[in-house]
Structures are given as structure tokens and as C-alpha cells.
Coordinates of C-alpha atoms in Angstrom, one line a residue:
M1 CA 107.4 189.4 298.4
I2 CA 105.8 192.4 300.2
G3 CA 102.9 193.9 298.5
R4 CA 102.4 190.9 296.0
P5 CA 98.9 189.6 295.8
Y6 CA 98.8 186.1 297.3
L7 CA 97.1 184.7 294.3
D8 CA 100.0 185.7 292.1
L9 CA 102.2 183.2 294.0
V10 CA 99.5 180.4 293.4
H11 CA 99.8 178.3 290.1
P12 CA 97.1 179.3 287.6
D13 CA 95.5 176.1 287.8
D14 CA 95.1 176.1 291.6
R15 CA 94.0 179.8 291.9
A16 CA 90.2 179.0 291.7
G17 CA 90.4 176.8 294.6
S18 CA 92.5 179.2 296.7
K19 CA 90.2 182.2 295.8
E20 CA 87.0 180.2 296.8
R21 CA 88.7 179.4 300.2
M22 CA 89.7 183.0 300.7
K23 CA 86.1 184.2 300.1
N24 CA 84.6 181.9 302.9
A25 CA 87.0 183.2 305.5
L26 CA 85.3 184.7 308.5
P27 CA 87.3 186.1 311.6
G28 CA 87.4 183.7 314.4
N29 CA 85.9 180.7 312.7
W30 CA 88.1 180.2 309.6
C31 CA 90.7 177.8 309.8
A32 CA 91.9 176.3 306.3
P33 CA 93.1 172.8 306.9
L34 CA 96.2 171.5 305.3
R35 CA 95.9 171.5 301.5
E36 CA 98.4 170.7 298.8
H37 CA 98.8 172.9 295.8
R38 CA 101.5 174.6 293.8
F39 CA 103.4 177.9 294.0
I40 CA 105.3 179.6 291.3
T41 CA 108.7 181.0 292.6
L42 CA 110.0 184.4 291.5
D43 CA 112.4 182.5 289.3
G44 CA 109.6 180.7 287.6
R45 CA 110.0 177.3 289.0
I46 CA 107.0 175.2 290.3
I47 CA 107.0 173.8 293.7
E48 CA 104.6 171.7 295.6
V49 CA 103.5 173.3 298.9
E50 CA 101.2 172.1 301.9
S51 CA 99.3 175.1 303.2
S52 CA 97.0 176.0 306.1
G53 CA 95.6 179.3 307.3
T54 CA 93.5 181.3 309.8
A55 CA 91.5 184.6 309.5
F56 CA 91.6 187.5 311.9
K57 CA 90.9 191.4 312.1
H58 CA 93.8 193.7 312.4
R59 CA 93.1 197.3 312.9
G60 CA 89.6 196.6 311.8
K61 CA 90.6 194.8 308.5
L62 CA 90.0 191.2 307.7
M63 CA 93.6 189.6 307.6
L64 CA 94.3 186.1 306.3
Q65 CA 97.4 184.3 307.7
T66 CA 99.0 181.2 305.8
V67 CA 101.8 178.9 306.6
S68 CA 103.2 177.0 303.4
T69 CA 105.7 174.2 303.7
N70 CA 107.6 173.1 300.5
I71 CA 106.9 169.4 300.1
S72 CA 108.4 169.1 296.6
E73 CA 110.9 166.5 297.5
R74 CA 108.5 164.5 299.5
K75 CA 106.2 164.6 296.6
Q76 CA 108.9 163.6 294.3
A77 CA 109.6 160.7 296.6
E78 CA 106.1 159.6 297.0
N79 CA 105.7 159.8 293.0
A80 CA 108.7 157.8 292.7
L81 CA 107.3 155.3 295.2
R82 CA 104.2 155.0 293.4
E83 CA 105.8 154.7 290.1
S84 CA 107.9 151.9 291.7
E85 CA 105.1 150.2 293.1
K86 CA 103.3 150.3 289.8
R87 CA 106.1 148.9 288.0
Y88 CA 106.6 146.2 290.6
R89 CA 102.8 145.3 290.3
D90 CA 103.0 145.5 286.4
L91 CA 106.0 143.3 286.8
M92 CA 104.4 140.7 289.1
D93 CA 101.1 140.7 286.8
M94 CA 103.2 140.3 283.5
M95 CA 105.6 137.8 284.9
P96 CA 104.9 134.2 283.2
D97 CA 106.4 132.6 286.3
A98 CA 104.6 132.2 289.6
V99 CA 105.6 134.3 292.3
M100 CA 104.6 133.7 295.8
V101 CA 105.4 134.9 299.3
W102 CA 105.2 132.5 302.1
A103 CA 105.0 133.4 306.0
D104 CA 104.5 130.7 308.6
E105 CA 104.2 128.1 305.7
R106 CA 101.2 129.9 304.2
I107 CA 100.7 132.0 301.0
V108 CA 100.5 135.7 301.9
F109 CA 101.0 137.1 298.3
A110 CA 100.6 135.4 294.8
N111 CA 100.7 137.0 291.5
P112 CA 98.3 136.2 288.6
A113 CA 100.6 133.6 287.2
A114 CA 100.6 131.8 290.4
A115 CA 96.8 131.7 290.2
R116 CA 96.8 130.3 286.6
L117 CA 99.4 127.7 287.6
L118 CA 97.5 126.5 290.6
G119 CA 94.1 126.8 288.8
A120 CA 92.7 129.6 290.9
A121 CA 90.4 132.3 289.2
D122 CA 92.1 135.1 291.3
P123 CA 95.3 135.2 293.3
K124 CA 93.3 136.2 296.4
E125 CA 92.1 132.5 296.4
L126 CA 95.4 131.5 297.1
I127 CA 96.0 133.7 300.2
G128 CA 96.3 131.6 303.3
R129 CA 96.7 128.4 301.6
L130 CA 99.1 125.9 303.4
Y131 CA 102.5 124.9 301.9
R132 CA 101.5 121.2 302.2
K133 CA 98.2 121.7 300.3
V134 CA 100.2 122.9 297.6
V135 CA 103.2 120.6 297.5
H136 CA 102.5 117.2 296.1
P137 CA 102.7 114.6 299.2
D138 CA 105.8 112.7 297.5
Y139 CA 107.5 116.0 298.0
H140 CA 106.8 117.2 301.5
D141 CA 110.0 116.0 303.1
I142 CA 112.0 117.7 300.2
G143 CA 109.9 121.0 300.8
K144 CA 110.6 121.0 304.6
K145 CA 114.3 120.5 303.9
R146 CA 114.2 123.5 301.5
I147 CA 112.4 125.6 303.9
Q148 CA 114.9 124.9 306.6
I149 CA 117.7 125.9 304.3
V150 CA 116.0 129.4 303.8
H151 CA 115.4 129.9 307.5
N152 CA 119.0 129.2 307.9
G153 CA 120.0 132.0 305.6
G154 CA 120.6 130.0 302.7
K155 CA 119.5 130.5 299.0
L156 CA 117.8 127.7 297.4
A157 CA 119.1 126.1 294.1
I158 CA 116.5 125.4 291.3
A159 CA 115.0 122.1 291.9
E160 CA 112.2 120.2 290.2
I161 CA 109.4 119.8 292.5
M162 CA 105.7 118.4 291.9
F163 CA 102.9 120.6 293.1
T164 CA 99.1 120.0 293.3
R165 CA 96.5 122.4 291.6
L166 CA 93.3 123.1 293.3
D167 CA 91.7 120.6 290.9
G168 CA 93.9 117.9 292.2
E169 CA 96.1 117.7 289.0
S170 CA 99.8 117.2 289.6
I171 CA 102.2 119.5 288.0
C172 CA 106.1 119.6 287.6
C173 CA 107.8 122.9 288.2
E174 CA 111.3 124.4 288.6
A175 CA 111.3 126.2 291.9
T176 CA 113.7 128.4 293.7
G177 CA 113.3 130.9 296.7
E178 CA 115.1 133.0 299.2
A179 CA 114.4 134.9 302.7
I180 CA 112.9 138.2 302.5
T181 CA 111.0 140.6 304.9
F182 CA 107.4 140.9 304.1
H183 CA 105.3 143.6 305.9
G184 CA 107.9 143.5 308.6
R185 CA 108.1 139.7 309.2
Q186 CA 110.3 136.9 308.0
A187 CA 109.0 135.3 304.8
I188 CA 110.1 133.4 301.9
L189 CA 109.9 134.5 298.1
S190 CA 109.4 131.6 295.9
V191 CA 109.4 131.6 292.1
W192 CA 108.1 128.5 290.3
R193 CA 108.2 127.7 286.5
D194 CA 105.8 125.2 285.0
I195 CA 107.8 122.4 283.1
T196 CA 105.1 119.8 282.9
D197 CA 105.0 120.0 279.0
R198 CA 108.7 120.2 278.7
K199 CA 109.0 117.1 281.0
K200 CA 106.4 115.2 279.1
A201 CA 108.2 116.2 276.0
E202 CA 111.6 114.9 277.4
E203 CA 110.0 111.7 278.5
E204 CA 108.5 111.1 274.9
K205 CA 111.8 111.9 273.5
A206 CA 113.4 109.4 276.0
R207 CA 110.8 106.8 275.1
L208 CA 111.3 107.0 271.3
A209 CA 115.0 107.1 271.8
S210 CA 114.8 103.8 273.9
Q211 CA 112.2 102.4 271.4
L212 CA 114.7 103.2 268.6
L213 CA 117.5 101.8 270.5
Q214 CA 115.5 98.7 271.0
T215 CA 114.6 98.4 267.4
Q216 CA 118.1 98.6 266.4
K217 CA 119.3 96.2 268.8
M218 CA 116.6 93.7 267.8
E219 CA 117.4 94.2 264.1
A220 CA 121.3 93.8 264.7
I221 CA 120.6 90.5 266.8
G222 CA 118.0 89.4 264.3
T223 CA 120.6 89.8 261.4
L224 CA 123.1 87.8 263.3
A225 CA 120.4 85.1 264.2
G226 CA 119.5 84.9 260.6
G227 CA 123.1 84.4 259.5
I228 CA 123.6 81.7 262.0
A229 CA 120.5 80.0 261.0
H230 CA 121.4 80.1 257.4
D231 CA 124.7 78.4 258.0
F232 CA 123.3 75.9 260.2
N233 CA 120.6 74.9 257.9
N234 CA 123.3 74.3 255.3
L235 CA 125.1 71.9 257.7
L236 CA 121.8 70.4 258.5
M237 CA 121.1 69.9 254.7
G238 CA 124.3 67.7 254.5
I239 CA 123.3 65.4 257.3
Q240 CA 119.7 65.3 256.4
G241 CA 120.5 64.6 252.6
H242 CA 122.8 61.7 253.7
T243 CA 120.5 60.3 256.1
S244 CA 117.7 60.3 253.7
L245 CA 119.9 58.6 251.1
M246 CA 121.1 55.9 253.7
L247 CA 117.4 55.2 254.6
M248 CA 116.4 54.7 250.9
D249 CA 119.0 51.7 250.8
I250 CA 118.0 49.9 254.0
D251 CA 114.7 48.6 255.5
S252 CA 113.5 48.6 259.0
S253 CA 115.2 45.3 259.9
H254 CA 118.5 46.7 259.3
T255 CA 120.8 47.1 262.3
M256 CA 121.4 50.9 261.5
F257 CA 117.8 51.9 260.6
E258 CA 116.9 53.1 264.1
H259 CA 120.0 55.0 264.5
L260 CA 119.3 56.8 261.1
N261 CA 115.9 57.5 262.1
E262 CA 117.0 59.0 265.3
I263 CA 119.5 61.2 263.4
K264 CA 116.6 62.4 261.1
N265 CA 114.5 63.2 264.2
H266 CA 117.4 65.3 265.6
V267 CA 117.7 67.0 262.4
K268 CA 113.9 67.8 262.6
S269 CA 114.5 69.3 266.2
S270 CA 117.4 71.2 265.0
V271 CA 115.3 72.6 262.1
N272 CA 112.8 73.9 264.7
L273 CA 115.5 75.7 266.4
T274 CA 116.6 77.5 263.2
K275 CA 113.1 78.3 262.5
Q276 CA 112.9 80.2 265.7
L277 CA 116.2 82.1 264.9
L278 CA 114.6 82.8 261.4
G279 CA 111.3 83.7 262.8
F280 CA 113.2 86.3 264.9
A281 CA 115.4 87.4 262.2
R282 CA 114.4 90.2 259.7
G283 CA 112.5 89.0 256.6
G284 CA 111.7 85.7 258.5
K285 CA 108.3 85.1 256.7
Y286 CA 108.0 81.9 254.7
E287 CA 104.9 81.6 252.2
T288 CA 102.1 83.8 253.3
R289 CA 98.4 83.1 252.2
T290 CA 95.1 84.2 253.2
T291 CA 94.1 82.5 256.7
D292 CA 91.2 82.0 259.0
L293 CA 92.9 82.6 262.3
N294 CA 89.9 81.1 264.1
E295 CA 90.6 77.8 262.4
L296 CA 94.4 78.0 263.1
V297 CA 94.0 79.0 266.7
K298 CA 91.5 76.2 267.4
N299 CA 93.6 73.6 265.8
Q300 CA 96.7 74.5 267.8
T301 CA 94.6 74.9 271.0
R302 CA 93.2 71.4 270.7
M303 CA 96.8 70.0 270.2
F304 CA 98.1 71.8 273.1
Q305 CA 95.0 70.9 275.4
R306 CA 95.5 67.3 274.8
T307 CA 98.9 67.3 276.5
R308 CA 98.3 69.8 279.3
K309 CA 95.3 68.4 281.2
E310 CA 96.0 70.4 284.2
I311 CA 95.2 73.6 282.5
T312 CA 91.9 74.7 282.0
I313 CA 91.3 76.5 278.6
Y314 CA 88.6 79.1 277.9
E315 CA 88.0 79.9 274.3
N316 CA 86.1 82.9 272.8
Y317 CA 86.1 83.3 269.0
E318 CA 84.5 86.1 267.1
K319 CA 82.2 85.2 264.5
N320 CA 83.0 86.4 260.9
L321 CA 86.6 87.0 261.9
W322 CA 88.6 88.9 259.3
A323 CA 91.1 86.9 257.2
V324 CA 94.7 87.6 257.5
E325 CA 97.7 87.1 255.3
V326 CA 100.1 85.1 257.3
D327 CA 102.5 82.1 257.1
Y328 CA 100.4 79.3 258.6
G329 CA 103.4 77.4 260.0
Q330 CA 104.9 80.4 261.6
I331 CA 101.7 81.5 263.4
E332 CA 101.5 78.0 264.7
Q333 CA 104.7 78.5 266.1
V334 CA 103.9 81.7 267.7
L335 CA 100.7 80.2 269.5
L336 CA 102.7 77.3 270.6
N337 CA 105.5 79.5 272.1
L338 CA 102.9 81.7 273.9
Y339 CA 101.1 78.5 275.2
V340 CA 104.3 76.9 276.4
N341 CA 105.2 80.0 278.1
A342 CA 101.7 80.2 279.8
W343 CA 102.0 76.6 280.9
Q344 CA 105.7 77.1 282.4
A345 CA 104.1 80.2 284.2
M346 CA 101.5 77.8 285.8
P347 CA 103.5 74.9 287.3
G348 CA 100.6 73.8 289.3
G349 CA 98.0 74.3 286.6
G350 CA 95.7 77.3 286.1
D351 CA 93.5 78.9 283.6
L352 CA 94.2 80.0 280.0
A353 CA 91.9 82.4 278.3
I354 CA 92.0 82.6 274.4
K355 CA 90.0 85.1 272.4
T356 CA 90.0 86.4 268.9
E357 CA 88.3 89.7 267.7
N358 CA 88.1 92.2 265.0
I359 CA 89.5 95.8 265.8
I360 CA 89.9 98.9 264.1
I361 CA 93.1 100.9 265.0
D362 CA 92.7 104.7 264.7
E363 CA 95.3 107.6 264.3
K364 CA 95.4 108.1 268.1
Y365 CA 96.4 104.5 268.7
D366 CA 98.8 104.7 265.6
A367 CA 100.5 107.6 267.2
H368 CA 101.1 105.9 270.5
F369 CA 102.2 102.7 269.3
E370 CA 103.7 103.6 266.0
V371 CA 101.6 101.2 263.9
K372 CA 99.6 101.8 260.8
P373 CA 95.9 102.5 261.4
G374 CA 93.4 100.1 259.9
K375 CA 91.5 96.8 260.4
Y376 CA 93.4 94.2 262.6
V377 CA 92.8 90.7 263.9
K378 CA 93.5 90.6 267.7
I379 CA 94.4 87.4 269.7
S380 CA 94.5 87.5 273.5
I381 CA 96.3 84.9 275.5
A382 CA 95.8 85.4 279.2
D383 CA 97.0 83.0 281.9
T384 CA 96.7 83.0 285.7
G385 CA 100.4 82.2 286.4
V386 CA 103.1 83.8 288.4
G387 CA 103.3 87.0 286.3
M388 CA 106.4 89.0 285.9
D389 CA 107.9 92.4 287.3
E390 CA 108.6 95.4 285.0
T391 CA 112.2 94.7 284.6
T392 CA 111.4 91.1 283.2
R393 CA 108.6 92.6 281.0
Q394 CA 111.0 95.0 279.5
R395 CA 113.3 92.3 278.3
I396 CA 110.8 89.6 277.5
F397 CA 111.3 89.6 273.8
E398 CA 115.0 89.8 273.7
P399 CA 117.0 86.9 272.3
F400 CA 118.5 84.3 274.8
F401 CA 116.8 86.2 277.7
T402 CA 115.3 83.7 280.0
T403 CA 114.0 83.4 283.5
K404 CA 113.9 79.7 283.3
E405 CA 116.3 77.3 285.1
M406 CA 118.9 75.7 282.9
G407 CA 117.6 73.3 280.4
R408 CA 114.0 74.6 280.5
G409 CA 114.3 77.0 277.8
T410 CA 116.6 78.5 275.2
G411 CA 115.4 82.2 275.4
L412 CA 114.5 82.1 271.7
G413 CA 110.6 81.4 272.1
L414 CA 109.3 84.9 272.9
A415 CA 112.1 86.5 270.7
S416 CA 110.8 84.5 267.8
V417 CA 107.2 85.5 268.5
Y418 CA 108.3 89.0 268.4
G419 CA 110.2 88.6 265.0
I420 CA 107.5 86.7 263.2
I421 CA 104.7 89.0 264.3
K422 CA 106.8 92.0 263.4
N423 CA 107.7 90.7 260.0
H424 CA 103.9 90.1 259.4
E425 CA 103.6 93.9 259.8
G426 CA 101.7 93.3 263.2
F427 CA 102.6 94.0 266.7
I428 CA 102.5 92.3 270.1
N429 CA 101.8 93.9 273.5
V430 CA 102.3 92.1 277.0
Y431 CA 100.7 93.0 280.3
S432 CA 101.7 91.5 283.5
E433 CA 102.3 91.9 287.3
S434 CA 104.0 89.8 289.6
G435 CA 101.6 87.1 290.9
E436 CA 98.8 88.5 288.7
G437 CA 99.4 86.4 285.7
T438 CA 100.3 87.6 282.1
T439 CA 98.3 88.6 279.1
F440 CA 99.9 88.7 275.5
T441 CA 97.9 90.4 272.8
V442 CA 98.9 89.7 269.2
Y443 CA 97.6 92.2 266.4
L444 CA 97.8 91.2 262.8
P445 CA 96.7 93.2 259.7
A446 CA 93.2 92.1 258.4
S447 CA 93.1 90.9 254.6
G448 CA 90.2 91.6 252.4
K449 CA 90.6 88.2 250.8
T450 CA 88.8 84.9 251.4
A451 CA 90.9 82.3 253.7
V452 CA 92.1 79.1 252.1
K453 CA 92.6 75.7 253.6
E454 CA 95.9 74.4 254.7
K455 CA 97.9 72.3 252.3
K456 CA 98.7 68.7 253.3
A457 CA 102.3 67.9 254.2
Y458 CA 104.4 66.1 251.5
D459 CA 103.9 62.4 252.3
R460 CA 105.3 60.6 249.1
L461 CA 108.3 60.4 246.9
V462 CA 107.8 61.3 243.4
E463 CA 110.4 60.0 240.9
G464 CA 111.0 61.6 237.4
Q465 CA 113.4 61.9 234.4
G466 CA 115.3 65.0 232.8
T467 CA 118.3 67.0 233.7
I468 CA 118.9 69.3 236.7
L469 CA 121.5 71.9 237.1
L470 CA 122.3 72.3 240.9
V471 CA 123.9 75.5 241.8
D472 CA 125.4 76.1 245.2
D473 CA 128.6 77.4 246.5
E474 CA 128.8 74.8 249.6
K475 CA 130.8 71.7 248.3
M476 CA 128.7 69.6 250.9
I477 CA 125.4 70.6 249.3
I478 CA 126.6 70.0 245.9
G479 CA 127.7 66.5 247.0
V480 CA 124.6 65.6 248.7
G481 CA 122.2 67.3 246.4
Q482 CA 123.7 65.6 243.4
Q483 CA 123.1 62.1 244.9
M484 CA 119.5 63.2 245.9
I485 CA 118.8 64.3 242.4
N486 CA 120.1 61.1 240.8
R487 CA 118.1 58.9 243.3
L488 CA 114.9 60.6 242.0
G489 CA 115.8 59.4 238.6
Y490 CA 117.1 62.7 237.2
D491 CA 120.6 63.6 235.7
A492 CA 122.4 66.1 237.5
L493 CA 124.7 68.9 236.5
T494 CA 126.5 70.9 239.1
A495 CA 127.9 74.6 239.5
G496 CA 129.8 76.0 242.4
S497 CA 129.0 79.6 241.6
G498 CA 126.7 81.7 239.6
K499 CA 129.4 82.6 237.0
E500 CA 130.0 78.8 236.5
A501 CA 126.1 78.2 236.4
I502 CA 125.6 80.8 233.6
E503 CA 128.5 79.1 231.5
I504 CA 127.2 75.6 231.9
Y505 CA 123.4 76.6 231.1
K506 CA 124.7 78.5 227.9
E507 CA 126.3 75.1 226.8
N508 CA 123.4 72.9 227.8
R509 CA 120.2 74.8 227.8
D510 CA 118.4 72.6 225.5
N511 CA 119.0 69.7 227.8
I512 CA 118.5 71.6 231.3
D513 CA 115.0 71.0 232.5
L514 CA 115.3 72.7 235.9
V515 CA 117.9 74.7 237.9
V516 CA 118.0 74.4 241.5
L517 CA 119.6 77.8 242.6
D518 CA 121.0 78.7 245.9
M519 CA 120.0 82.3 246.9
I520 CA 123.1 83.3 248.8
M521 CA 126.4 83.0 247.0
P522 CA 129.5 85.2 246.8
V523 CA 130.4 87.3 244.0
M524 CA 127.2 86.6 242.0
G525 CA 124.2 85.7 244.1
G526 CA 121.1 84.0 243.4
G527 CA 119.1 87.1 242.3
E528 CA 121.8 88.1 239.8
T529 CA 122.4 84.7 238.5
F530 CA 118.6 84.1 237.9
E531 CA 118.4 87.5 235.9
K532 CA 121.4 86.3 233.7
L533 CA 119.7 83.0 233.1
K534 CA 116.5 84.8 232.0
E535 CA 118.5 86.7 229.6
I536 CA 119.7 83.6 228.0
D537 CA 116.4 81.7 228.2
S538 CA 113.3 83.6 229.2
N539 CA 111.4 80.3 229.9
V540 CA 114.1 78.9 232.2
R541 CA 112.7 77.1 235.2
V542 CA 114.3 77.7 238.6
L543 CA 113.7 76.3 242.0
L544 CA 115.1 78.8 244.4
S545 CA 116.8 77.2 247.5
S546 CA 118.3 79.0 250.7
G547 CA 118.9 78.5 254.4
Y548 CA 117.1 81.5 255.0
S549 CA 113.3 81.6 254.9
L550 CA 111.4 83.3 252.1
N551 CA 112.5 86.8 252.9
S552 CA 112.1 90.1 250.9
Q553 CA 115.2 89.2 248.7
A554 CA 113.7 85.8 247.9
S555 CA 110.1 87.2 247.4
E556 CA 111.6 89.6 244.8
I557 CA 113.4 86.7 242.8
M558 CA 110.1 85.0 243.0
A559 CA 108.2 87.9 241.8
K560 CA 110.4 88.0 238.6
G561 CA 109.2 84.5 237.5
C562 CA 111.0 82.1 239.6
A563 CA 109.2 78.8 239.6
G564 CA 109.3 77.9 243.3
F565 CA 111.1 78.2 246.7
I566 CA 112.4 75.3 248.9
Q567 CA 114.1 76.0 252.3
K568 CA 117.2 73.9 253.5
P569 CA 117.3 71.6 254.9
F570 CA 114.8 69.8 252.8
Y571 CA 113.5 66.2 252.7
M572 CA 113.6 63.8 249.8
N573 CA 109.7 63.7 249.7
E574 CA 109.4 67.4 249.7
F575 CA 112.3 67.9 247.3
S576 CA 110.8 65.3 244.8
Q577 CA 107.3 66.9 244.9
K578 CA 108.6 70.4 244.3
I579 CA 110.6 69.3 241.2
A580 CA 107.5 67.2 239.9
E581 CA 105.2 70.2 240.4
I582 CA 107.4 72.6 238.4
L583 CA 108.1 70.3 235.5
K584 CA 104.5 69.3 235.5
E585 CA 103.5 72.9 234.6
D586 CA 105.3 72.6 231.3

């Protein structure tokens, strides 16, 4: 090294600086402070050094003395540390999860994701914020327990915790944490992941699953209820038919007249029960027609008000209310059930508010309640009764569910309301709180047609002449039906199946004026039998009969040219007039 110029040792890029410092050297007053630069070793390696120097005279010459220390390893360590810190900062900045460090229950570090999560413009806004200000009040106790676990040396399992943003909005996060040392003091490192959207999606999925389960349950029970009602109506047909025949043979002075009338009245009550079952069952609509709901609601309200003087009724009807396509009798039943429910909720009397209005349901409402958007007529029925809790409200439309004491209800009233409205392509909502009363809101699709007046009830017996083919798989119905037809002046042919009916009609088509056809029969049902009858005679006149109401299957048969429909059990007057109306059309 002796004799080599100093600048030859200095890295070429650093020589200019070293040369400038050497020029400024003066004896006695030059002392170069520590300076970092690079040397080139004899074997060509570049090393980092830290140098200082002084100037002095030796034998009349200006001399420079430098002391250089190899700091390559230190510089490498510093560079590694800087790179590590940069990677750490980049990692914290890029992490989608919120990372925070807490000391003494205050935030001392937060990454950008934490700022975004809590609604801060910059992580610095969060520094110093108290834990209890960030954690939702409902989770304060849980939070304290988790902090204690960390202080005791434990590691926190992932838990769902609600937090509060700076704007007051609540968010749900998966949170975990563990103890660390931060700037020389004990702290807690916590990591939060926002799962608010996921929780909402899970809740929506659960809601839809529950809704689907409820729909399937209601449909299954509805099918069962419809089957029971059908069979029960067939039994009532036998009782009603024989009772009507017996009443035709006696006058009011007969000793059995009152007893027979009582049987007739009991049959009527039983029919109302099966109507509720059918109203709940799928396809429970009877004959729909364009109806003015204002007129219907007013009539039903007046009838109810006459018998319930302890209830004050407030009515509010929208002018020019849109017409609806409904079965008049079924909507009367809906209103009666809702009125009776309100009356039973107000044992000491109270107020009942009834309101009709036109509304338009848009896509947003459609998405939430799963109904078709469009024009609807809304009926609101609000009482000031005892109300109900959420558990009861969730089950209020289930068949046979009732909160009433024994003998005060069957549990079918509101179930039939639900079924009837659903089968009219409408929907019903209920809002209630314990002690705050109940409001039922019915929505029915509006019609663009003009409302028609309600037909008068069948009030007279019409006799006639001709031949009627009665088709039914129930021997009891065949027996009583044949006698009813004969008593009305007609000749009767009978068939116990669809196949037998076809054979009889082929042989007697010129003599048969009308076919009374049961819809539900084994092997060959009413629909198939009707089609085969049409193949034999395209002008065949058929009166469809069923223990079911006019459901989709019956409607399809009617649409193919069936002359009329009558539901079992039917009365002599109704039966006679239905027959007369069809035969008169010839």
C-alpha cells in the first residue's frame, strides 16, 4: 500500500468528493468529519468505509492523516433492515385485512385497510382512539374478556365481533389477536376481516331457505287439507241430498221437520269448515269475476258491525278504486276471518280501522317480497287489541295453530286467509307487537276490467224434463244424486266410472241431454272422460262436479267447453237451477 496514491483506493464515483476535501485541507484547522464512501481493495472488491481525517505538517510538508473503518457488514445489515421495513410497510399497506396495534386499550398503529374499514381518511386519524369507542357496545364485555386472554399469554381464536365506524355504522368482522412488544412496551396485535356483506348474504340465504321451507310446508299441508275437504264434502253431499229429499216430502207441521232442518243447518256449518280447508289448499279459487272491493268491504263491514257494537269501526275508502279479479265469497270469508280475529284480540272492545287504496309495487319491493310488480289494491285492517309476539307472528298462518282457548278457534281461519290470498296471486303481511295491536295488509292484483254486481243466491226449485247421465265413483253420491235428479222431473242414468260413462253415452247419446261429471275419479278422471265424450259428440253438455273447489284442473276442463261447475255438497235449488241454465242454452 506504501507509495500508492490515496485516490487510487477510492471508488471512482467517490473520488471527486474526496479530492475536494483534500484541497481544502489546512494545517491545524482541517479535520474531516466522519464520511461514508467506498474503497476498492487490491483484489478488486468494493467495500463500504467510514473515514475521518486531519491535516498537519511533517518536515515542512503538508500531510493528511485518515482513519477508515470497514462498515460493509453494518451497511449490509442496515440495507437489509431498510428492505425489511419497506417490505413490512408494503405488506401492511397492501393487506386487505385491517391490522392494528393496541397499547393501554388505544390504537398505536393502524394500516390503510383499518382506516378504510373504520371510515377514516388516513390511518393517523385512528391513532389514540379508545377500544371501547371502536367496539360495538353489545360486544364490550366480550372484548374485555378477549383482551384479558391475551394479557394472560393466550392467543385469540377467530371470533365474529361487531365494530362501530367513525360515522356510527355497525360492521361485522372476524377478529383475532395476540400479544407483541411494540416500541418496547406490551401491546396487542389485532387483525380484522370485514364480513358484513358475507353475513348479509348468509342471512338472505337463510331467509330464502326458511321462506322456501315455509312455502313447501304450507303447500304440503294445503294438499292434505284439500284432500280431506274433498272427501268430507262427498260425505256431506250424501247427508245433504237425503235431507233435502226428505224435506220435500213433508211440511213444517211434521214431527221430523225441525230435526231435518237442524241437520241441514249443521251441513251448512260443515260446508263453511271445508271451505276454509279448500281456501287454504292449493288451487282453492272458486269462480272469479271482476269485483269492486270497496263495495265488498263495505257490505262485509256493515254485517260485522251490526253484531259487534263494542267495537268502533273507522272506514277509509279510496275513490276510483281499481277493480280486482276475485271470488266474491272467498274474499268475504277473508274479511270475516280477519274481523273475527280482531274482535277476539279486543275482548273489552276497541277500535278497528279499515282502509282501501290503490298502490303500485315496483321492482325493489318485488325483489324483497317476491311478488310480481304492478298495480295492486291494498286492504288494511288494524285493531287496537292485545297484539302478538314475534314467535306467534311467525306461525300465525299455519293451519291448526291457534293461541285461543279450547272451543274458541280451529286454527284454520288465518290459514285459509293465507291460502285464499295466495291463490288469487296476492299476498298478505302482518305487523304486530305485544300490547300494541295488529295490522293485516292484503294485496290483490288490480284488473283493467269493469266490476260486475254480485249474483243473487239460488232461492227457488226449477223442475224440468230430459235425461241426465250422472257419473261418480262414490256409490253414495250415485244413490242420492239419482233420486235428486228424478225428483226434479228428469230421467237418470248412472255410471260408476269414466269408462262406464263412455260406454253408456255411446249407446244413449241421442237421448242424453246432460252429463253431471265428477272430476276426481280413479283410472279415468273427469278431464279425460270429458275429452272422450267430446270425441263422441262435440256438442255434449257437461256439468262438472267436485268436492274440490274450482281449481286449476277444473278451470282447464271448463276452458275446453264444459258447460258449468257445481261444488259438492250442493242443494236442490242450486242443482236444479244449474241444470236449467245449461239446458236452456240449447
